[in-house]
mmCIF file of C-alpha atoms and ligand atoms in Angstrom:
data_model
loop_
_atom_site.group_PDB
_atom_site.id
_atom_site.type_symbol
_atom_site.label_atom_id
_atom_site.label_comp_id
_atom_site.label_asym_id
_atom_site.label_seq_id
_atom_site.Cartn_x
_atom_site.Cartn_y
_atom_site.Cartn_z
ATOM 1 C CA VAL A 69 121.646 114.511 114.828
ATOM 2 C CA PRO A 70 118.280 113.188 116.043
ATOM 3 C CA LYS A 71 115.517 112.798 113.493
ATOM 4 C CA VAL A 72 111.876 113.357 114.388
ATOM 5 C CA THR A 73 109.281 111.633 112.209
ATOM 6 C CA PHE A 74 105.614 112.607 112.371
ATOM 7 C CA LYS A 75 102.736 110.454 111.223
ATOM 8 C CA PHE A 76 99.335 111.977 110.448
ATOM 9 C CA GLU A 77 96.593 111.401 107.875
ATOM 10 C CA GLY A 78 98.335 108.288 106.594
ATOM 11 C CA ARG A 79 101.593 110.016 105.714
ATOM 12 C CA GLU A 80 104.936 110.666 107.347
ATOM 13 C CA VAL A 81 107.226 113.694 107.353
ATOM 14 C CA ASP A 82 110.537 114.066 109.164
ATOM 15 C CA VAL A 83 113.121 116.617 110.175
ATOM 16 C CA ASP A 84 116.601 116.602 111.715
ATOM 17 C CA VAL A 85 116.710 118.749 114.855
ATOM 18 C CA LYS A 86 119.165 119.848 117.526
ATOM 19 C CA PRO A 87 118.868 118.082 120.898
ATOM 20 C CA GLY A 88 116.654 120.243 123.133
ATOM 21 C CA THR A 89 114.201 121.056 120.338
ATOM 22 C CA ASN A 90 110.641 120.367 121.430
ATOM 23 C CA LEU A 91 108.296 118.230 119.351
ATOM 24 C CA LEU A 92 106.029 121.147 118.434
ATOM 25 C CA GLU A 93 109.004 123.099 117.073
ATOM 26 C CA ALA A 94 110.048 120.008 115.114
ATOM 27 C CA ALA A 95 106.510 119.645 113.717
ATOM 28 C CA GLN A 96 106.498 123.258 112.592
ATOM 29 C CA ALA A 97 109.888 122.817 110.953
ATOM 30 C CA CYS A 98 108.624 120.034 108.672
ATOM 31 C CA GLY A 99 104.995 120.990 108.074
ATOM 32 C CA ALA A 100 103.496 118.314 110.335
ATOM 33 C CA ARG A 101 99.971 119.269 111.337
ATOM 34 C CA GLU A 102 100.188 119.488 115.120
ATOM 35 C CA GLY A 103 97.747 121.818 116.878
ATOM 36 C CA HIS A 104 98.946 124.439 119.353
ATOM 37 C CA ALA A 105 95.987 126.546 120.419
ATOM 38 C CA CYS A 106 97.768 128.144 123.410
ATOM 39 C CA GLY A 107 100.887 128.934 121.406
ATOM 40 C CA GLY A 108 103.084 126.375 123.157
ATOM 41 C CA VAL A 109 102.824 127.513 126.782
ATOM 42 C CA CYS A 110 101.419 124.294 128.291
ATOM 43 C CA ALA A 111 97.865 125.533 128.699
ATOM 44 C CA CYS A 112 95.659 123.759 126.155
ATOM 45 C CA SER A 113 96.564 120.083 125.417
ATOM 46 C CA THR A 114 95.953 120.509 121.669
ATOM 47 C CA CYS A 115 99.606 119.585 120.981
ATOM 48 C CA HIS A 116 98.955 116.072 122.370
ATOM 49 C CA VAL A 117 100.924 113.388 120.532
ATOM 50 C CA TRP A 118 101.710 109.697 120.943
ATOM 51 C CA VAL A 119 105.426 108.933 120.912
ATOM 52 C CA HIS A 120 105.856 105.409 119.546
ATOM 53 C CA LYS A 121 109.650 105.398 119.367
ATOM 54 C CA GLY A 122 112.169 107.220 121.543
ATOM 55 C CA PHE A 123 109.671 108.039 124.310
ATOM 56 C CA ALA A 124 112.212 107.350 127.083
ATOM 57 C CA THR A 125 114.798 109.593 125.422
ATOM 58 C CA LEU A 126 112.641 112.732 125.686
ATOM 59 C CA SER A 127 112.920 115.266 128.511
ATOM 60 C CA GLU A 128 110.831 114.241 131.505
ATOM 61 C CA ALA A 129 107.252 115.488 131.839
ATOM 62 C CA ASP A 130 106.770 117.827 134.812
ATOM 63 C CA ASP A 131 103.638 118.181 136.985
ATOM 64 C CA LYS A 132 102.258 121.029 134.900
ATOM 65 C CA GLU A 133 102.482 118.998 131.697
ATOM 66 C CA ASN A 134 100.830 116.016 133.385
ATOM 67 C CA ASP A 135 98.012 118.233 134.690
ATOM 68 C CA ILE A 136 97.296 119.620 131.221
ATOM 69 C CA LEU A 137 97.717 116.220 129.581
ATOM 70 C CA ASP A 138 95.023 114.973 131.928
ATOM 71 C CA LYS A 139 92.512 117.130 130.033
ATOM 72 C CA ALA A 140 93.439 115.621 126.662
ATOM 73 C CA PHE A 141 91.390 113.042 124.795
ATOM 74 C CA ASP A 142 92.581 109.406 124.547
ATOM 75 C CA VAL A 143 95.658 109.709 126.770
ATOM 76 C CA LYS A 144 98.011 106.700 126.576
ATOM 77 C CA PRO A 145 101.245 105.713 128.339
ATOM 78 C CA VAL A 146 103.115 107.141 125.318
ATOM 79 C CA SER A 147 101.292 110.499 125.414
ATOM 80 C CA ARG A 148 103.196 113.798 125.625
ATOM 81 C CA LEU A 149 102.518 117.451 124.982
ATOM 82 C CA GLY A 150 104.545 118.408 121.942
ATOM 83 C CA CYS A 151 105.317 121.880 123.247
ATOM 84 C CA GLN A 152 106.917 120.431 126.390
ATOM 85 C CA ALA A 153 108.686 117.248 125.293
ATOM 86 C CA GLU A 154 112.254 117.947 124.194
ATOM 87 C CA VAL A 155 114.239 115.644 121.962
ATOM 88 C CA GLY A 156 117.432 114.099 123.339
ATOM 89 C CA THR A 157 120.044 112.516 121.090
ATOM 90 C CA ALA A 158 117.933 109.646 119.692
ATOM 91 C CA ASP A 159 115.461 109.464 116.810
ATOM 92 C CA VAL A 160 111.795 109.829 117.699
ATOM 93 C CA PHE A 161 108.642 108.617 115.946
ATOM 94 C CA VAL A 162 105.534 110.601 116.762
ATOM 95 C CA GLU A 163 101.878 110.123 115.822
ATOM 96 C CA ILE A 164 99.774 113.268 115.886
ATOM 97 C CA THR A 165 96.539 112.524 117.752
ATOM 98 C CA PRO A 166 93.182 113.121 116.014
ATOM 99 C CA GLU A 167 92.530 115.826 118.640
ATOM 100 C CA SER A 168 95.737 117.636 117.790
ATOM 101 C CA LEU A 169 95.229 117.281 114.039
ATOM 102 C CA GLN A 170 91.725 118.688 114.360
ATOM 103 C CA ALA A 171 93.044 121.571 116.483
ATOM 104 C CA TRP A 172 95.519 122.311 113.695
ATOM 105 C CA TYR A 173 92.643 122.458 111.219
ATOM 106 C CA ASP A 174 90.669 124.680 113.608
ATOM 107 C CA GLU A 175 93.633 127.072 113.505
ATOM 108 C CA ASN A 176 94.025 126.853 109.707
ATOM 109 C CA PRO A 177 90.557 127.459 108.219
ATOM 110 C CA LYS A 178 91.686 127.519 104.582
ATOM 111 C CA ASP A 179 93.190 124.028 104.865
ATOM 112 C CA ARG A 180 90.163 122.886 106.877
ATOM 113 C CA HIS A 181 87.780 123.964 104.113
ATOM 114 C CA GLU A 182 89.862 122.044 101.568
ATOM 115 C CA ARG A 183 89.878 118.968 103.778
ATOM 116 C CA ASP A 184 86.149 119.187 104.511
ATOM 117 C CA ALA A 185 85.374 119.486 100.798
ATOM 118 C CA ARG A 186 87.503 116.396 100.132
ATOM 119 C CA LEU A 187 85.822 114.411 102.931
ATOM 120 C CA LEU A 188 82.374 115.429 101.679
ATOM 121 C CA ALA A 189 83.279 114.400 98.134
ATOM 122 C CA GLU A 190 84.375 111.025 99.508
ATOM 123 C CA GLY A 191 81.114 110.704 101.449
ATOM 124 C CA LYS A 192 82.948 110.809 104.796
ATOM 125 C CA LYS A 193 82.046 112.519 108.060
ATOM 126 C CA ILE A 194 83.602 115.878 108.909
ATOM 127 C CA PRO A 195 85.266 115.778 112.377
ATOM 128 C CA ALA A 196 83.954 118.059 115.147
ATOM 129 C CA PRO A 197 86.116 120.956 116.371
ATOM 130 C CA ALA A 198 88.897 119.776 118.700
ATOM 131 C CA ARG A 199 87.414 121.585 121.702
ATOM 132 C CA ASP A 200 84.425 119.207 121.521
ATOM 133 C CA LEU A 201 86.790 116.258 121.995
ATOM 134 C CA ARG A 202 88.204 117.599 125.276
ATOM 135 C CA LYS A 203 87.157 116.221 128.612
ATOM 136 C CA ARG A 204 84.883 118.531 130.582
HETATM 137 S S1 LIG B 152 100.447 124.057 122.607
HETATM 138 FE FE1 LIG B 152 99.061 124.297 124.255
HETATM 139 S S2 LIG B 152 99.739 122.804 125.670
HETATM 140 FE FE2 LIG B 152 101.135 122.595 124.045
#
C-alpha cells in the first residue's frame, strides 16, 4: 500500500492510500493543509505541491493541468496539482507550497485567525492571501 507523506509548517503527516487516490484526497485524509479553492476540478492552482519523492510514479500531467499549473507561484520541475496527480504503487513525499498552505488558511478562517495571532505574538509577518501570490 503506498504511503503519502506531507510536509508543511515544519511538520509531517502521512496516510496509506489506494493506488489511484489523488494527492488532494490523501491530504484531506490525514489533515494536511493543502488548499483547494476550486474544489478539485483543475481550475485554480491552489492545490500546487512539490513532489520530492515518487514524482515519476504519479499519473502523468495532462495539458489542462499544465495550463493551470502555469498560473501557480514558484513552479518547479517537481510541481503538480494535488487534485490531478494520482498515486501509483510507490510511496510519495510531498511538500505543500506556501501558496497552497495560504489558500488552505484562506478557506479556513478560524484556523487562520489562530495562526495569525500566533505569528503576531512571535513578532512575525502575516502572509498575504494566496490570490495575491498568483501570477497575473
Ligand atoms: S483544487 Fe483547484 S486546481 Fe486543484
